[in-house]
PDB file of C-alpha atoms in Angstrom:
ATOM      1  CA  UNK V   1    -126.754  60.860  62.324  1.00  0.00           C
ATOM      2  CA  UNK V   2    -127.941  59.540  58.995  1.00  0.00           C
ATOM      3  CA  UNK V   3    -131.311  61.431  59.194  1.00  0.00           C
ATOM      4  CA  UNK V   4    -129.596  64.712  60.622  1.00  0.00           C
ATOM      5  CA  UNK V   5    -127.245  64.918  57.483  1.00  0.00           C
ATOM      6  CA  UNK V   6    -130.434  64.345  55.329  1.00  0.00           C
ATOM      7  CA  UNK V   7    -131.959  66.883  56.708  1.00  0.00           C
ATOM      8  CA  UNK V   8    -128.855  69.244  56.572  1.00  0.00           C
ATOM      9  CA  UNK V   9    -128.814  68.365  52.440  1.00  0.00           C
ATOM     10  CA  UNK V  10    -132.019  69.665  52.087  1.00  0.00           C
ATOM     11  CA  UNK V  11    -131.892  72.907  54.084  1.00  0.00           C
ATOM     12  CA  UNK V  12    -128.795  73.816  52.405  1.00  0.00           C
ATOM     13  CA  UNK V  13    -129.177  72.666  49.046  1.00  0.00           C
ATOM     14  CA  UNK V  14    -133.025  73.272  48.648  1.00  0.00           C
ATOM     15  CA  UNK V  15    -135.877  74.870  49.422  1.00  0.00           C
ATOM     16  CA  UNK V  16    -137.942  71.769  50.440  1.00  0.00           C
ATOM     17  CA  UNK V  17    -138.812  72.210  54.243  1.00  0.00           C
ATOM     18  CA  UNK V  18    -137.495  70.063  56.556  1.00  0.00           C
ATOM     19  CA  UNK V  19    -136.783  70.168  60.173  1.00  0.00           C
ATOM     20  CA  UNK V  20    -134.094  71.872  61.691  1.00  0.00           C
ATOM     21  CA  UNK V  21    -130.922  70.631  62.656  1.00  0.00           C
ATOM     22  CA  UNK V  22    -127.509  71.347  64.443  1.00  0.00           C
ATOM     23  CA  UNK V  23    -124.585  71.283  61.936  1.00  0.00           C
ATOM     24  CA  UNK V  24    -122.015  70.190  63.506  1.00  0.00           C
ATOM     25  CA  UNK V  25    -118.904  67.891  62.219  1.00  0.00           C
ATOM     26  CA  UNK V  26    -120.717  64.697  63.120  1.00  0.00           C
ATOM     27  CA  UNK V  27    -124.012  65.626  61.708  1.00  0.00           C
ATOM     28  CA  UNK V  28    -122.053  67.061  58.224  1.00  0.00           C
ATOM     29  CA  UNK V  29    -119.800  64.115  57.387  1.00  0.00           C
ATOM     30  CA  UNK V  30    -122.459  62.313  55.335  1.00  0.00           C
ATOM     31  CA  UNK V  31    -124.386  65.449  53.717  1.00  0.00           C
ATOM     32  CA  UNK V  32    -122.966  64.695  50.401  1.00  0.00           C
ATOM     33  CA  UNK V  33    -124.309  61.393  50.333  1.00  0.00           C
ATOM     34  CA  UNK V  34    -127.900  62.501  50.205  1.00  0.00           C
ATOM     35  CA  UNK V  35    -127.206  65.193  47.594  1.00  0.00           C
ATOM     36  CA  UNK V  36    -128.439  62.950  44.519  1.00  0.00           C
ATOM     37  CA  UNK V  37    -131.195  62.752  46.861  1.00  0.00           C
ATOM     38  CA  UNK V  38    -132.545  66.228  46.308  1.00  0.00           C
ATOM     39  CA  UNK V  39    -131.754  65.810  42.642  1.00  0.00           C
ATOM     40  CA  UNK V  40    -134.052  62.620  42.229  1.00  0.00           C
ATOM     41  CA  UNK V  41    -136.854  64.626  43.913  1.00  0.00           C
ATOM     42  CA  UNK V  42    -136.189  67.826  41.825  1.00  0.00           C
ATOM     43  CA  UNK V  43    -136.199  65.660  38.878  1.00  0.00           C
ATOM     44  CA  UNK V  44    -139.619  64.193  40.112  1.00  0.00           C
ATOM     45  CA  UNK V  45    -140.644  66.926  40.234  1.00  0.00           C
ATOM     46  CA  UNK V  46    -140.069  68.609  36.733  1.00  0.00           C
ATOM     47  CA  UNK V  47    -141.115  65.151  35.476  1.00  0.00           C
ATOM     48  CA  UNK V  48    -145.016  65.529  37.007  1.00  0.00           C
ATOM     49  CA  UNK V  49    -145.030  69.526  35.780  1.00  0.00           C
ATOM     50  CA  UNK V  50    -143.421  68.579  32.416  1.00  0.00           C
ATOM     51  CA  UNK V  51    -146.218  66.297  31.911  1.00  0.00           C
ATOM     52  CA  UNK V  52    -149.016  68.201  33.265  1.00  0.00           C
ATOM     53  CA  UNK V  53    -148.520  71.000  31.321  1.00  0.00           C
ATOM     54  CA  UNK V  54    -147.891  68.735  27.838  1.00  0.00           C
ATOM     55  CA  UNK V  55    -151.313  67.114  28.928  1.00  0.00           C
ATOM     56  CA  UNK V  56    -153.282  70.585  28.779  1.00  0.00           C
ATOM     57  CA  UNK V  57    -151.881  71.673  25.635  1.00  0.00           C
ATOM     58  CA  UNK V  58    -149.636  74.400  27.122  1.00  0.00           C
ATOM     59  CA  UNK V  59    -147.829  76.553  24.448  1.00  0.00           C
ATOM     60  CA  UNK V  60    -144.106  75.687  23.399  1.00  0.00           C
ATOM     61  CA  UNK V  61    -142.962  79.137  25.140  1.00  0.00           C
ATOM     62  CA  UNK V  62    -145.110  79.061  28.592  1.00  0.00           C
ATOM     63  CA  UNK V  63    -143.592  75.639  28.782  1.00  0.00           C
ATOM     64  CA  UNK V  64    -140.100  76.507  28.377  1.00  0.00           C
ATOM     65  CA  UNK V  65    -140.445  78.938  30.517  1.00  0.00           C
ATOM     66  CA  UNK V  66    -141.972  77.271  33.444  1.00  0.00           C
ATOM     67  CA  UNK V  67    -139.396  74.097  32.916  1.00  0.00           C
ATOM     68  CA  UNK V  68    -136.656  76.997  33.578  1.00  0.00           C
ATOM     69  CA  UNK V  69    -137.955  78.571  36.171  1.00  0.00           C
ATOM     70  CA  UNK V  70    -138.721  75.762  38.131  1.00  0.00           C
ATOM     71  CA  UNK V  71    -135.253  74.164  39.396  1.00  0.00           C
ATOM     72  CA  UNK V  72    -134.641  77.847  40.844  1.00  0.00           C
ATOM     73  CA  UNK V  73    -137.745  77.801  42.852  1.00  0.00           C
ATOM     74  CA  UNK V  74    -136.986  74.651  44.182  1.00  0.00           C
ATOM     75  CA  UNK V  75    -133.205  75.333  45.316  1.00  0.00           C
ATOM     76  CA  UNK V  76    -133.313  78.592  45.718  1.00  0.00           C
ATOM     77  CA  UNK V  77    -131.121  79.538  43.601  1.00  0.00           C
ATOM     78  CA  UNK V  78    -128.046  78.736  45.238  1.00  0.00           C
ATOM     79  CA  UNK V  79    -126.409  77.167  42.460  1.00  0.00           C
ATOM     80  CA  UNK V  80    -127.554  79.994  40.089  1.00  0.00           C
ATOM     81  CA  UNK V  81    -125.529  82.279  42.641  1.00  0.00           C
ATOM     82  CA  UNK V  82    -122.052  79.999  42.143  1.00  0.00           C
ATOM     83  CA  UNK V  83    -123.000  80.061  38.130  1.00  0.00           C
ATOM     84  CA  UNK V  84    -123.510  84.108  38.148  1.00  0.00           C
ATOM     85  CA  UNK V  85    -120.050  84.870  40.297  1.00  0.00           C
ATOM     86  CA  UNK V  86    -118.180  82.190  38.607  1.00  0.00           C
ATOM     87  CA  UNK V  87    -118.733  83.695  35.621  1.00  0.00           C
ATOM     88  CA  UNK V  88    -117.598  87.413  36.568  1.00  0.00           C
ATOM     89  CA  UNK V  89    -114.441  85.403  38.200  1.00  0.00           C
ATOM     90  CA  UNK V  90    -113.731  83.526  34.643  1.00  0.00           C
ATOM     91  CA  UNK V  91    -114.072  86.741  32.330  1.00  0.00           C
ATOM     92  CA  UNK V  92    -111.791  88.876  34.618  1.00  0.00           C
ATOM     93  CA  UNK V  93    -108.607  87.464  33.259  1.00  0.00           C
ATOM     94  CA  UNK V  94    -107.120  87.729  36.915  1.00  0.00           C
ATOM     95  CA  UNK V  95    -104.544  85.903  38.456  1.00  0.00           C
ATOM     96  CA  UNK V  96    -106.184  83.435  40.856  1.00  0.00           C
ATOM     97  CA  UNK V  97    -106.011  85.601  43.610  1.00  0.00           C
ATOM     98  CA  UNK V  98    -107.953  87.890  41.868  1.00  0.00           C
ATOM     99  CA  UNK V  99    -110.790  85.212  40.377  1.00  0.00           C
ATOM    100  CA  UNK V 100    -110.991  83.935  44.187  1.00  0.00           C
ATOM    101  CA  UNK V 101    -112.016  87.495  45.796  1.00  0.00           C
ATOM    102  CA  UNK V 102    -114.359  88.364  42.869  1.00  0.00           C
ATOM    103  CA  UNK V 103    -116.012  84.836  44.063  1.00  0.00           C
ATOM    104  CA  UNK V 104    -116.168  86.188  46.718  1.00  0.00           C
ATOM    105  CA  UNK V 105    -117.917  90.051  46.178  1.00  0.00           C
ATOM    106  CA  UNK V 106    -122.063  90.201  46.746  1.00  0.00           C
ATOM    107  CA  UNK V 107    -122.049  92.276  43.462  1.00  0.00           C
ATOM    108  CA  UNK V 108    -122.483  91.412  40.053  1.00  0.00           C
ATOM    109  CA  UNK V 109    -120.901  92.530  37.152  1.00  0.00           C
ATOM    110  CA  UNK V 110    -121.568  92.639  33.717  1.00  0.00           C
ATOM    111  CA  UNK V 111    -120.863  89.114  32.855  1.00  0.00           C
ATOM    112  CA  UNK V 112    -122.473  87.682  35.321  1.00  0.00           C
ATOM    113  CA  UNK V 113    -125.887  89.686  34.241  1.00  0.00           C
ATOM    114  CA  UNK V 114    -124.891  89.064  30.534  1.00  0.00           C
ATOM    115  CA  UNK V 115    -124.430  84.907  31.273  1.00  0.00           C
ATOM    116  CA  UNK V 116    -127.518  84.558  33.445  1.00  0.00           C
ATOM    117  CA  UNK V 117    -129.624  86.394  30.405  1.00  0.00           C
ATOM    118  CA  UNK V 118    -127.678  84.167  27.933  1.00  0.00           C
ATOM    119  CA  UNK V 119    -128.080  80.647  30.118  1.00  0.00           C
ATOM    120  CA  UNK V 120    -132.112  81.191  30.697  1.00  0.00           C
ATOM    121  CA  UNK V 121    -132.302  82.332  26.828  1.00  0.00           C
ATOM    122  CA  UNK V 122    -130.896  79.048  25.870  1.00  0.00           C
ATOM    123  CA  UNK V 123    -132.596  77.049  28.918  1.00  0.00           C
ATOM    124  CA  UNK V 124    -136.471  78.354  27.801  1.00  0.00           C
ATOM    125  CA  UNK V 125    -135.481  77.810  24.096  1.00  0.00           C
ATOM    126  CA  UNK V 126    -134.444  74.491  24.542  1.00  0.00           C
ATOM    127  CA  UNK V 127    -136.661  73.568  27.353  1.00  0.00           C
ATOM    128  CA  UNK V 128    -139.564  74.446  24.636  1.00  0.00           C
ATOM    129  CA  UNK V 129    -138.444  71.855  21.762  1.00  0.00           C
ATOM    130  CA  UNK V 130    -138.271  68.579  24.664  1.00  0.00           C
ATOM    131  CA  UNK V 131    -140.598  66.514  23.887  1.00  0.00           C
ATOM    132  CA  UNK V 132    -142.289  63.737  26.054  1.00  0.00           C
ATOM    133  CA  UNK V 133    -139.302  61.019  25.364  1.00  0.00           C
ATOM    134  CA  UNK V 134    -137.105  63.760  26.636  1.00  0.00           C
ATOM    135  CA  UNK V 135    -138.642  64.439  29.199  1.00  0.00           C
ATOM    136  CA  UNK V 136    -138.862  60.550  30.903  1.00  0.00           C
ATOM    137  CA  UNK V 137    -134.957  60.380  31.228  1.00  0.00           C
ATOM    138  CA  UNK V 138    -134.108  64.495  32.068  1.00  0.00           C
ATOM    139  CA  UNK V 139    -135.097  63.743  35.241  1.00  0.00           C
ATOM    140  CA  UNK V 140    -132.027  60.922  36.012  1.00  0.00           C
ATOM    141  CA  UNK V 141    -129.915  64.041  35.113  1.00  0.00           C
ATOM    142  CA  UNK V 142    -130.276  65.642  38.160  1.00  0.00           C
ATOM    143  CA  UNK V 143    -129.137  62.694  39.787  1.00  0.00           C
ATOM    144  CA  UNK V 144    -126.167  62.379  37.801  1.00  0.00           C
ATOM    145  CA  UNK V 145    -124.910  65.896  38.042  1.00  0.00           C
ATOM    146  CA  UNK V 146    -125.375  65.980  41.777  1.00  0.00           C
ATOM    147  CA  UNK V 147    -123.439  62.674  42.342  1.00  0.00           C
ATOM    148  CA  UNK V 148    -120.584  64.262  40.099  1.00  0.00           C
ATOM    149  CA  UNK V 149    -120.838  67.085  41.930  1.00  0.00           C
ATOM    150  CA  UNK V 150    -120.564  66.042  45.304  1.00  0.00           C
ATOM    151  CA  UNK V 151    -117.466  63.727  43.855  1.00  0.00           C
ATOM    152  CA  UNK V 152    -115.806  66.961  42.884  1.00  0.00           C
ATOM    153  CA  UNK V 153    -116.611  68.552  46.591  1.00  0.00           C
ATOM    154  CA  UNK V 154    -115.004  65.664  48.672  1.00  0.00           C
ATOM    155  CA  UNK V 155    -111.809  65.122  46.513  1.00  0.00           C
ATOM    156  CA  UNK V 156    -110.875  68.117  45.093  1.00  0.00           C
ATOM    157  CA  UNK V 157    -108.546  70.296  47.273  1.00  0.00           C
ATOM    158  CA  UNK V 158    -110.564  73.086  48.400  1.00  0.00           C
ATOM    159  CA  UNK V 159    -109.150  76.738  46.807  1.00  0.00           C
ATOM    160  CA  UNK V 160    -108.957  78.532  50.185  1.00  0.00           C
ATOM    161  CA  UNK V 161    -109.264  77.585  53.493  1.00  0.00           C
ATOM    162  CA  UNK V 162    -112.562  79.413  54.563  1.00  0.00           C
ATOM    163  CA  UNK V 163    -116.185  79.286  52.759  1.00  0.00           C
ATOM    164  CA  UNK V 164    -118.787  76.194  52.763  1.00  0.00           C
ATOM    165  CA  UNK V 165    -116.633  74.159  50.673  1.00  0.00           C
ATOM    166  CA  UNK V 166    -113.483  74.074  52.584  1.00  0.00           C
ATOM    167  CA  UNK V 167    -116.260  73.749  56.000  1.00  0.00           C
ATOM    168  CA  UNK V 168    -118.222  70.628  54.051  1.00  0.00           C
ATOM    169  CA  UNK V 169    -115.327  68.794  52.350  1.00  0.00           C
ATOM    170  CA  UNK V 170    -113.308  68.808  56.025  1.00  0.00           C
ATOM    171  CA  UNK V 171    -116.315  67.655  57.623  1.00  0.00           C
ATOM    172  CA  UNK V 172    -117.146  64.954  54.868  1.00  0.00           C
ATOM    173  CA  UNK V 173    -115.855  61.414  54.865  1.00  0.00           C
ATOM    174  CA  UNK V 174    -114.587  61.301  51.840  1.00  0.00           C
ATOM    175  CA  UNK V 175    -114.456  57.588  50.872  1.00  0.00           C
ATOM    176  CA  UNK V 176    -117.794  56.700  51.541  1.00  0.00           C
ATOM    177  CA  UNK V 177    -119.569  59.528  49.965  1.00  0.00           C
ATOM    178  CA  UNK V 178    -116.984  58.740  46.790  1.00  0.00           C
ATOM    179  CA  UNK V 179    -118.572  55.141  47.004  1.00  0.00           C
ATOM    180  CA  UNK V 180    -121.490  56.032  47.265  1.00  0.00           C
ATOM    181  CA  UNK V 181    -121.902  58.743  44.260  1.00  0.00           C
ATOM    182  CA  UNK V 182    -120.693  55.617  41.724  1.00  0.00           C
ATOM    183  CA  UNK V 183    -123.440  53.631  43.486  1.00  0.00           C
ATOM    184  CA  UNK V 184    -125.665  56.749  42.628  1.00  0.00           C
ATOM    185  CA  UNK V 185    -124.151  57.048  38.964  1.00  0.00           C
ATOM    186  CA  UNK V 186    -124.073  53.515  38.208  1.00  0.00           C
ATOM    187  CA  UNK V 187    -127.879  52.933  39.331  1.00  0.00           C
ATOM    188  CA  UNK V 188    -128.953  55.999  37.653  1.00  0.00           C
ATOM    189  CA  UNK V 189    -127.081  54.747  34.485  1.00  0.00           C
ATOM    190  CA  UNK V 190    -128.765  51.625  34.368  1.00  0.00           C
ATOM    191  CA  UNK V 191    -132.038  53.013  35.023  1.00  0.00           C
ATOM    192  CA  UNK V 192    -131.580  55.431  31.965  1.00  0.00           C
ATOM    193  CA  UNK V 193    -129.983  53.480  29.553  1.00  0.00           C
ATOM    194  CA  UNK V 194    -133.243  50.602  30.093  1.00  0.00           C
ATOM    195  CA  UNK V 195    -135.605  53.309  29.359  1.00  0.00           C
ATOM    196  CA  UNK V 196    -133.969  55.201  26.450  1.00  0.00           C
ATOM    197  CA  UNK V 197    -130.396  53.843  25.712  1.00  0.00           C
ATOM    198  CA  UNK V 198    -129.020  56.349  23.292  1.00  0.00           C
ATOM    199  CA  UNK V 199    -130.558  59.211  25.051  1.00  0.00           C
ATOM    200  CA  UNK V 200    -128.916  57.811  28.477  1.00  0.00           C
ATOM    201  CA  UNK V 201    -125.561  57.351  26.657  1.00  0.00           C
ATOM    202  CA  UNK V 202    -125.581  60.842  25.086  1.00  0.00           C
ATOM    203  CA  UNK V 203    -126.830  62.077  28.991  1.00  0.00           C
ATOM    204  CA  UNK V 204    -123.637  60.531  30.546  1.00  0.00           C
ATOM    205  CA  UNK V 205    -121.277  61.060  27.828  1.00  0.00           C
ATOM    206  CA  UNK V 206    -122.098  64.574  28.669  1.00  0.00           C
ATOM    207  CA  UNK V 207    -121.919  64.504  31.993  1.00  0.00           C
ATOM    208  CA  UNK V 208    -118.316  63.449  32.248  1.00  0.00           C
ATOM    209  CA  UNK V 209    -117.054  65.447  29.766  1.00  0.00           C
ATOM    210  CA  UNK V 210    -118.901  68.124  31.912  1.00  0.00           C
ATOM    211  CA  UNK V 211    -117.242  66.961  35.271  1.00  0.00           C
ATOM    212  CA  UNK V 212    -114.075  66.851  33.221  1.00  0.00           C
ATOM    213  CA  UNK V 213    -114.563  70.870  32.471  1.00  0.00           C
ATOM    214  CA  UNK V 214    -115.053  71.388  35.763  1.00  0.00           C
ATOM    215  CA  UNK V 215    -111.987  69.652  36.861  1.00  0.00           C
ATOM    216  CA  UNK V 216    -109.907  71.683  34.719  1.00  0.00           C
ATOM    217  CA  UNK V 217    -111.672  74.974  35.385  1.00  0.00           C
ATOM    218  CA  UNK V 218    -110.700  74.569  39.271  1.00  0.00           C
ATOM    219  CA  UNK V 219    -107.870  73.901  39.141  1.00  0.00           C
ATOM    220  CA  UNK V 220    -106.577  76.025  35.864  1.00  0.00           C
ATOM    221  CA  UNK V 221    -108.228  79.011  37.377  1.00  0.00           C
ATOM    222  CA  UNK V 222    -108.620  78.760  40.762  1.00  0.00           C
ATOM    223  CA  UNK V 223    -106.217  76.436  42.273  1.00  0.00           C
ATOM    224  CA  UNK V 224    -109.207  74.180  43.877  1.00  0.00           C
ATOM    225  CA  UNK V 225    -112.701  73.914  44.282  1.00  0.00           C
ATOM    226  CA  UNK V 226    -115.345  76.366  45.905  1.00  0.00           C
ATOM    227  CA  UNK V 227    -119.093  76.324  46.698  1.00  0.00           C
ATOM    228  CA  UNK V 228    -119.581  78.543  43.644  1.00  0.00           C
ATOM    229  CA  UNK V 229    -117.527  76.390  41.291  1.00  0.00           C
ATOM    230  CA  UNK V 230    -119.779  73.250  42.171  1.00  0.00           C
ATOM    231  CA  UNK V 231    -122.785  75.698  41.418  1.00  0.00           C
ATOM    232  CA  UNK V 232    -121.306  76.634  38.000  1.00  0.00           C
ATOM    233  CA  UNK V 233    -120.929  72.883  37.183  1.00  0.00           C
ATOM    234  CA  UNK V 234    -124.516  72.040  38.185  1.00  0.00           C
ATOM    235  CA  UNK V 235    -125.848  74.850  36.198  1.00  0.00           C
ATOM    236  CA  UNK V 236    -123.937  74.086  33.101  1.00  0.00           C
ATOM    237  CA  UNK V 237    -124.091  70.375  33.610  1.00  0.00           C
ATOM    238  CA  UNK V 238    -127.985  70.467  33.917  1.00  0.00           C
ATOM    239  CA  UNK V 239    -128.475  73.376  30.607  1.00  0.00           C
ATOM    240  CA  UNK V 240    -125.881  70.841  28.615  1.00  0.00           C
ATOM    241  CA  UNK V 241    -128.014  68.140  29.325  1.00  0.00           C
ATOM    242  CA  UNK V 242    -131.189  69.620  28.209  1.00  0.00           C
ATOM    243  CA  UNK V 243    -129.014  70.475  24.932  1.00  0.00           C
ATOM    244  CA  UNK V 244    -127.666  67.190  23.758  1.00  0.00           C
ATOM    245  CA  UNK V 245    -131.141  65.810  24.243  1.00  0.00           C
ATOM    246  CA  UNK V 246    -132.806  68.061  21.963  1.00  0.00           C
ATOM    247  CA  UNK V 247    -129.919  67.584  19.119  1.00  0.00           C
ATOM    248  CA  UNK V 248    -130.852  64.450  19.644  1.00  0.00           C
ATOM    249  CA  UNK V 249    -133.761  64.042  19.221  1.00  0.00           C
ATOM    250  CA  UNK V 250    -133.733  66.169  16.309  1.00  0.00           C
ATOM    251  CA  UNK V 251    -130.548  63.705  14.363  1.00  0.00           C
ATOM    252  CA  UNK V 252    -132.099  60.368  15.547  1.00  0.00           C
TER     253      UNK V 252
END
């Protein structure tokens, strides 16, 4: 059951190949647990290309841009999707009725074209000042905004009835994949704080205050949580992170 949900994770959730697998209730309840799971290997692997390309003298710009480009490429985009029609939902000024069946519409408008060009500006442009320190803890981030995340999936009432959130939350068991994100968050933490403390304070400091956001934004303006909310969250948890490292590493 264990291994079927893992696999589930990563077929959803990623573009990592893995075998096939029948998702049924059973086989879903513990797919959030192995969430962090896909972070920790996404972070892996931005930590091996960060430092490859910093060992062969790649330009500030190439490097922000290939940092960018690479969590897409390795989910998909999926999250990117929830970011883009969250943002059209947000900037319609709609009732919540309204903000839930522009979540739902294939089409983008012009804020979601005018965020995505504004969050990959500020992703290469940031991405380009991180620096080697940086770049040893960014990859616990991924961790930590997954475990969040899936935290945010299990307990927070869905906002309709239909969609993969409402399918994945049912299907979830709710307490242990709650235990087992602060298991995630504490161990990823500790891990951080040993190898930079006040860049793994300033990581997590941001991270809740993210989560925080993302509470409010769910329920203020949609009444509940959605597959495409959780993607907004990721997206601006994992931008946010890149942020407060750079500021910091320019103050301290």
């Amino acid at each position: 059951m264990l291994v079927k949900a893992l696999f589930i994770a990563f077929s959803m959730y990623s573009r990592i190949p893995v075998p096939k697998t029948e998702w049924n209730e059973s086989n879903m309840r513990y797919v959030f647990c192995f969430f962090p799971l896909i972070g920790a290997v996404i972070g892996g692997i931005i930590w091996v290309l960060g430092n490859f390309l910093i060992n062969i003298s790649c330009g500030n710009l190439l490097f922000g841009c290939v940092m960018s480009a690479a969590p897409v490429f390795i989910t998909g985009g999926i999250h990117l999707d929830g970011f883009l029609d969250t943002l059209d939902a947000i900037n319609s000024y709609g009732d919540k009725e309204k903000k839930l069946e522009i979540l739902k519409d294939p089409n983008s408008g012009a804020f979601a074209i005018i965020g995505g060009i504004v969050y990959f500006i500020l992703s290469v442009g940031f991405w380009s000042e991180i620096h080697i320190k940086e770049l040893n803890i960014i990859p616990f981030g991924y961790v930590l905004s997954r475990a969040f995340c899936a935290i945010g999936a299990v307990l927070f009432p869905p906002a309709k009835k239909t969609g993969l959130a409402a399918v994945f939350g049912a299907c979830a068991d709710k307490f242990k994949v709650t235990v087992t994100m602060i298991i995630f968050i504490v161990i990823d933490l500790i891990l951080v704080v040993y190898i930079d403390f006040i860049g793994g304070f300033f990581m997590m400091a941001s991270a809740v205050l993210c989560f925080l956001y993302h509470y409010f934004n769910c329920f203020k303006n949609f009444g509940g949580i959605t597959g495409d909310l959780s993607g907004y969250f990721l997206q601006m948890c994992e931008l946010i992170f890149i942020i407060v490292l750079v500021f910091r590493g320019l103050l301290i």
